[in-house]
Amino acid sequence: MAELAASQGGKPITRLGRIIMLRLVRGTSARSNQILQSSAGSEPPGGDDGGRSSTAIVTKAKPRTKRPNLYRVLLLNDDYTPMEFVVHVLERFFNKNREDATRIMLHVHQNGVGECGVFTYEVAETKVTQVMDFARKHQHPLQCVMEKN
Ligand code: TYC
């Protein structure tokens, strides 16, 4: 990915990412991601080449996307929360269909813990808060937690 912009010598240049400056005159070599030659503010006004040369800026924006940390949201088993309530929680807050919700609920019931989904930190935190608030409102001891993936 490269962007090209040209400027006359002496004009200020907006910097975008790493900038490679190339003097478009004979004899200039290019090495990527390095400033080769800058004429900004250093060229004599008017130049000495009869206006035949110009300065180009090639910006090569290095992709800087980072993968976000991911967190698993888990439901914990208990002896009191009704199965139907847990299925409803999985449908309502984790967008599960009834079949998947029932499968996950039974997994938690039998194994003590089970995964509802994997999310970025803020989404996971929101889900945990929503589930805990909803369980408390209905006076069920259901516990929902998150753990780093
Ligand atoms: N063990 C509960 C019951 O027998 C059901 C249950 C399932 C509770 C999953 C919590 O996360 C849970 N009523």
PDB file of C-alpha atoms and ligand atoms in Angstrom:
ATOM      1  CA  MET A   1       0.000   0.000   0.000  1.00  0.00           C
ATOM      2  CA  ALA A   2       1.570   3.269  -1.028  1.00  0.00           C
ATOM      3  CA  GLU A   3       0.330   6.790  -1.324  1.00  0.00           C
ATOM      4  CA  LEU A   4       2.001   9.337  -3.485  1.00  0.00           C
ATOM      5  CA  ALA A   5       2.026  13.043  -2.979  1.00  0.00           C
ATOM      6  CA  ALA A   6       4.123  15.648  -4.670  1.00  0.00           C
ATOM      7  CA  SER A   7       5.263  18.955  -3.362  1.00  0.00           C
ATOM      8  CA  GLN A   8       7.350  21.822  -4.509  1.00  0.00           C
ATOM      9  CA  GLY A   9      10.604  22.312  -2.662  1.00  0.00           C
ATOM     10  CA  GLY A  10      10.331  24.405   0.483  1.00  0.00           C
ATOM     11  CA  LYS A  11       6.631  23.770   1.229  1.00  0.00           C
ATOM     12  CA  PRO A  12       5.695  22.098   4.510  1.00  0.00           C
ATOM     13  CA  ILE A  13       4.681  18.474   4.207  1.00  0.00           C
ATOM     14  CA  THR A  14       2.072  16.627   6.223  1.00  0.00           C
ATOM     15  CA  ARG A  15       3.505  13.439   7.676  1.00  0.00           C
ATOM     16  CA  LEU A  16       1.484  10.247   7.414  1.00  0.00           C
ATOM     17  CA  GLY A  17       3.094   7.143   8.876  1.00  0.00           C
ATOM     18  CA  ARG A  18       6.569   6.449   7.633  1.00  0.00           C
ATOM     19  CA  ILE A  19       7.584   8.670   4.828  1.00  0.00           C
ATOM     20  CA  ILE A  20       9.898   7.876   2.028  1.00  0.00           C
ATOM     21  CA  MET A  21      10.979  10.916   0.154  1.00  0.00           C
ATOM     22  CA  LEU A  22      12.289  10.537  -3.333  1.00  0.00           C
ATOM     23  CA  ARG A  23      13.956  13.192  -5.380  1.00  0.00           C
ATOM     24  CA  LEU A  24      12.689  12.524  -8.867  1.00  0.00           C
ATOM     25  CA  VAL A  25      15.941  13.289 -10.557  1.00  0.00           C
ATOM     26  CA  ARG A  26      18.436  10.936 -12.090  1.00  0.00           C
ATOM     27  CA  GLY A  27      20.746   9.053  -9.788  1.00  0.00           C
ATOM     28  CA  THR A  28      18.534   8.746  -6.685  1.00  0.00           C
ATOM     29  CA  SER A  29      18.161   5.265  -5.222  1.00  0.00           C
ATOM     30  CA  ALA A  30      15.302   4.102  -3.023  1.00  0.00           C
ATOM     31  CA  ARG A  31      15.440   2.046   0.150  1.00  0.00           C
ATOM     32  CA  SER A  32      12.054   1.333   1.625  1.00  0.00           C
ATOM     33  CA  ASN A  33      10.829   2.886   4.879  1.00  0.00           C
ATOM     34  CA  GLN A  34      13.671   5.344   5.133  1.00  0.00           C
ATOM     35  CA  ILE A  35      13.807   8.993   4.459  1.00  0.00           C
ATOM     36  CA  LEU A  36      16.122   9.186   1.518  1.00  0.00           C
ATOM     37  CA  GLN A  37      16.244  12.822   0.749  1.00  0.00           C
ATOM     38  CA  SER A  38      14.126  15.692   1.898  1.00  0.00           C
ATOM     39  CA  SER A  39      13.931  18.903   0.066  1.00  0.00           C
ATOM     40  CA  ALA A  40      11.360  20.451   2.386  1.00  0.00           C
ATOM     41  CA  GLY A  41      12.844  23.721   3.515  1.00  0.00           C
ATOM     42  CA  SER A  42      16.236  22.871   2.149  1.00  0.00           C
ATOM     43  CA  GLU A  43      15.921  23.605  -1.537  1.00  0.00           C
ATOM     44  CA  PRO A  44      16.890  26.966  -2.858  1.00  0.00           C
ATOM     45  CA  PRO A  45      13.746  28.754  -3.973  1.00  0.00           C
ATOM     46  CA  GLY A  46      13.331  28.354  -7.677  1.00  0.00           C
ATOM     47  CA  GLY A  47      15.901  25.578  -7.864  1.00  0.00           C
ATOM     48  CA  ASP A  48      18.804  25.299 -10.197  1.00  0.00           C
ATOM     49  CA  ASP A  49      17.397  22.846 -12.671  1.00  0.00           C
ATOM     50  CA  GLY A  50      15.083  25.102 -14.582  1.00  0.00           C
ATOM     51  CA  GLY A  51      12.024  23.616 -12.813  1.00  0.00           C
ATOM     52  CA  ARG A  52      12.510  20.148 -14.270  1.00  0.00           C
ATOM     53  CA  SER A  53      12.746  18.287 -10.941  1.00  0.00           C
ATOM     54  CA  SER A  54      10.012  17.788  -8.394  1.00  0.00           C
ATOM     55  CA  THR A  55       9.810  16.078  -5.013  1.00  0.00           C
ATOM     56  CA  ALA A  56       7.526  13.144  -4.380  1.00  0.00           C
ATOM     57  CA  ILE A  57       6.565  11.694  -1.023  1.00  0.00           C
ATOM     58  CA  VAL A  58       5.760   8.020  -0.948  1.00  0.00           C
ATOM     59  CA  THR A  59       4.157   6.979   2.311  1.00  0.00           C
ATOM     60  CA  LYS A  60       4.114   3.303   3.031  1.00  0.00           C
ATOM     61  CA  ALA A  61       1.678   2.842   5.899  1.00  0.00           C
ATOM     62  CA  LYS A  62       2.686  -0.249   7.838  1.00  0.00           C
ATOM     63  CA  PRO A  63      -0.450  -2.163   8.872  1.00  0.00           C
ATOM     64  CA  ARG A  64      -0.753  -1.544  12.610  1.00  0.00           C
ATOM     65  CA  THR A  65      -3.863  -3.537  13.455  1.00  0.00           C
ATOM     66  CA  LYS A  66      -3.352  -5.558  16.619  1.00  0.00           C
ATOM     67  CA  ARG A  67      -5.498  -8.474  17.627  1.00  0.00           C
ATOM     68  CA  PRO A  68      -7.518  -7.572  20.735  1.00  0.00           C
ATOM     69  CA  ASN A  69      -7.238  -9.668  23.882  1.00  0.00           C
ATOM     70  CA  LEU A  70     -10.182 -12.035  24.104  1.00  0.00           C
ATOM     71  CA  TYR A  71     -12.093 -13.181  27.168  1.00  0.00           C
ATOM     72  CA  ARG A  72     -14.295 -16.220  27.713  1.00  0.00           C
ATOM     73  CA  VAL A  73     -17.556 -15.627  29.521  1.00  0.00           C
ATOM     74  CA  LEU A  74     -18.474 -18.599  31.705  1.00  0.00           C
ATOM     75  CA  LEU A  75     -21.547 -19.698  33.599  1.00  0.00           C
ATOM     76  CA  LEU A  76     -21.075 -21.582  36.859  1.00  0.00           C
ATOM     77  CA  ASN A  77     -23.364 -24.297  38.123  1.00  0.00           C
ATOM     78  CA  ASP A  78     -25.331 -24.056  41.354  1.00  0.00           C
ATOM     79  CA  ASP A  79     -28.055 -26.146  42.949  1.00  0.00           C
ATOM     80  CA  TYR A  80     -30.873 -23.602  42.906  1.00  0.00           C
ATOM     81  CA  THR A  81     -31.110 -21.636  39.667  1.00  0.00           C
ATOM     82  CA  PRO A  82     -33.841 -23.211  37.516  1.00  0.00           C
ATOM     83  CA  MET A  83     -32.633 -24.794  34.288  1.00  0.00           C
ATOM     84  CA  GLU A  84     -35.201 -22.822  32.321  1.00  0.00           C
ATOM     85  CA  PHE A  85     -33.826 -19.560  33.717  1.00  0.00           C
ATOM     86  CA  VAL A  86     -30.295 -20.447  32.559  1.00  0.00           C
ATOM     87  CA  VAL A  87     -31.592 -21.326  29.092  1.00  0.00           C
ATOM     88  CA  HIS A  88     -33.353 -17.974  28.989  1.00  0.00           C
ATOM     89  CA  VAL A  89     -30.148 -16.155  30.018  1.00  0.00           C
ATOM     90  CA  LEU A  90     -28.237 -17.840  27.196  1.00  0.00           C
ATOM     91  CA  GLU A  91     -30.904 -16.885  24.668  1.00  0.00           C
ATOM     92  CA  ARG A  92     -31.296 -13.337  25.911  1.00  0.00           C
ATOM     93  CA  PHE A  93     -27.706 -12.237  26.542  1.00  0.00           C
ATOM     94  CA  PHE A  94     -25.696 -14.579  24.340  1.00  0.00           C
ATOM     95  CA  ASN A  95     -28.024 -14.838  21.344  1.00  0.00           C
ATOM     96  CA  LYS A  96     -28.172 -18.627  21.498  1.00  0.00           C
ATOM     97  CA  ASN A  97     -31.032 -20.532  19.940  1.00  0.00           C
ATOM     98  CA  ARG A  98     -32.985 -22.794  22.265  1.00  0.00           C
ATOM     99  CA  GLU A  99     -31.115 -25.920  21.193  1.00  0.00           C
ATOM    100  CA  ASP A 100     -27.634 -24.433  21.798  1.00  0.00           C
ATOM    101  CA  ALA A 101     -28.792 -22.747  25.004  1.00  0.00           C
ATOM    102  CA  THR A 102     -30.106 -26.045  26.342  1.00  0.00           C
ATOM    103  CA  ARG A 103     -26.899 -27.853  25.380  1.00  0.00           C
ATOM    104  CA  ILE A 104     -24.721 -25.250  27.140  1.00  0.00           C
ATOM    105  CA  MET A 105     -26.977 -25.215  30.236  1.00  0.00           C
ATOM    106  CA  LEU A 106     -26.781 -29.024  30.505  1.00  0.00           C
ATOM    107  CA  HIS A 107     -23.004 -28.880  30.035  1.00  0.00           C
ATOM    108  CA  VAL A 108     -22.741 -26.446  32.960  1.00  0.00           C
ATOM    109  CA  HIS A 109     -25.146 -28.541  35.028  1.00  0.00           C
ATOM    110  CA  GLN A 110     -23.051 -31.668  34.472  1.00  0.00           C
ATOM    111  CA  ASN A 111     -19.522 -30.196  34.473  1.00  0.00           C
ATOM    112  CA  GLY A 112     -19.803 -27.248  36.842  1.00  0.00           C
ATOM    113  CA  VAL A 113     -18.770 -24.608  34.311  1.00  0.00           C
ATOM    114  CA  GLY A 114     -19.347 -23.831  30.641  1.00  0.00           C
ATOM    115  CA  GLU A 115     -18.602 -21.213  28.003  1.00  0.00           C
ATOM    116  CA  CYS A 116     -21.252 -18.789  26.777  1.00  0.00           C
ATOM    117  CA  GLY A 117     -19.007 -16.958  24.321  1.00  0.00           C
ATOM    118  CA  VAL A 118     -15.684 -15.222  23.669  1.00  0.00           C
ATOM    119  CA  PHE A 119     -15.538 -11.436  23.517  1.00  0.00           C
ATOM    120  CA  THR A 120     -13.308  -8.400  23.782  1.00  0.00           C
ATOM    121  CA  TYR A 121     -12.806  -7.111  27.327  1.00  0.00           C
ATOM    122  CA  GLU A 122     -15.551  -4.511  27.398  1.00  0.00           C
ATOM    123  CA  VAL A 123     -18.161  -6.713  25.743  1.00  0.00           C
ATOM    124  CA  ALA A 124     -17.343  -9.609  28.099  1.00  0.00           C
ATOM    125  CA  GLU A 125     -17.553  -7.304  31.121  1.00  0.00           C
ATOM    126  CA  THR A 126     -20.931  -5.996  29.949  1.00  0.00           C
ATOM    127  CA  LYS A 127     -22.310  -9.539  29.495  1.00  0.00           C
ATOM    128  CA  VAL A 128     -21.159 -10.569  32.976  1.00  0.00           C
ATOM    129  CA  THR A 129     -22.777  -7.490  34.529  1.00  0.00           C
ATOM    130  CA  GLN A 130     -26.023  -8.022  32.609  1.00  0.00           C
ATOM    131  CA  VAL A 131     -26.284 -11.673  33.649  1.00  0.00           C
ATOM    132  CA  MET A 132     -25.417 -10.987  37.289  1.00  0.00           C
ATOM    133  CA  ASP A 133     -27.918  -8.121  37.510  1.00  0.00           C
ATOM    134  CA  PHE A 134     -30.619 -10.230  35.855  1.00  0.00           C
ATOM    135  CA  ALA A 135     -29.989 -13.199  38.185  1.00  0.00           C
ATOM    136  CA  ARG A 136     -30.038 -10.952  41.270  1.00  0.00           C
ATOM    137  CA  LYS A 137     -33.253  -9.295  40.134  1.00  0.00           C
ATOM    138  CA  HIS A 138     -34.866 -12.743  39.958  1.00  0.00           C
ATOM    139  CA  GLN A 139     -33.236 -13.834  43.233  1.00  0.00           C
ATOM    140  CA  HIS A 140     -31.244 -16.679  41.667  1.00  0.00           C
ATOM    141  CA  PRO A 141     -27.665 -17.419  42.771  1.00  0.00           C
ATOM    142  CA  LEU A 142     -26.450 -17.902  39.194  1.00  0.00           C
ATOM    143  CA  GLN A 143     -22.813 -16.825  38.767  1.00  0.00           C
ATOM    144  CA  CYS A 144     -21.251 -15.521  35.562  1.00  0.00           C
ATOM    145  CA  VAL A 145     -17.522 -14.808  35.248  1.00  0.00           C
ATOM    146  CA  MET A 146     -14.945 -13.941  32.597  1.00  0.00           C
ATOM    147  CA  GLU A 147     -11.435 -15.228  32.103  1.00  0.00           C
ATOM    148  CA  LYS A 148      -8.659 -14.215  29.744  1.00  0.00           C
ATOM    149  CA  ASN A 149      -8.431 -16.489  26.745  1.00  0.00           C
TER     150      ASN A 149
HETATM  151  N1  TYC B   1     -27.943 -27.080  38.510  1.00  0.00           N
HETATM  152  C1  TYC B   1     -29.142 -26.294  38.284  1.00  0.00           C
HETATM  153  C2  TYC B   1     -30.378 -27.129  38.604  1.00  0.00           C
HETATM  154  O1  TYC B   1     -30.264 -28.351  38.752  1.00  0.00           O
HETATM  155  C3  TYC B   1     -29.224 -25.822  36.819  1.00  0.00           C
HETATM  156  C4  TYC B   1     -28.152 -24.879  36.454  1.00  0.00           C
HETATM  157  C5  TYC B   1     -27.529 -25.012  35.247  1.00  0.00           C
HETATM  158  C6  TYC B   1     -27.792 -23.814  37.279  1.00  0.00           C
HETATM  159  C7  TYC B   1     -26.515 -24.143  34.851  1.00  0.00           C
HETATM  160  C8  TYC B   1     -26.799 -22.950  36.919  1.00  0.00           C
HETATM  161  O2  TYC B   1     -25.201 -22.223  35.311  1.00  0.00           O
HETATM  162  C9  TYC B   1     -26.175 -23.102  35.701  1.00  0.00           C
HETATM  163  N2  TYC B   1     -31.515 -26.495  38.741  1.00  0.00           N
END
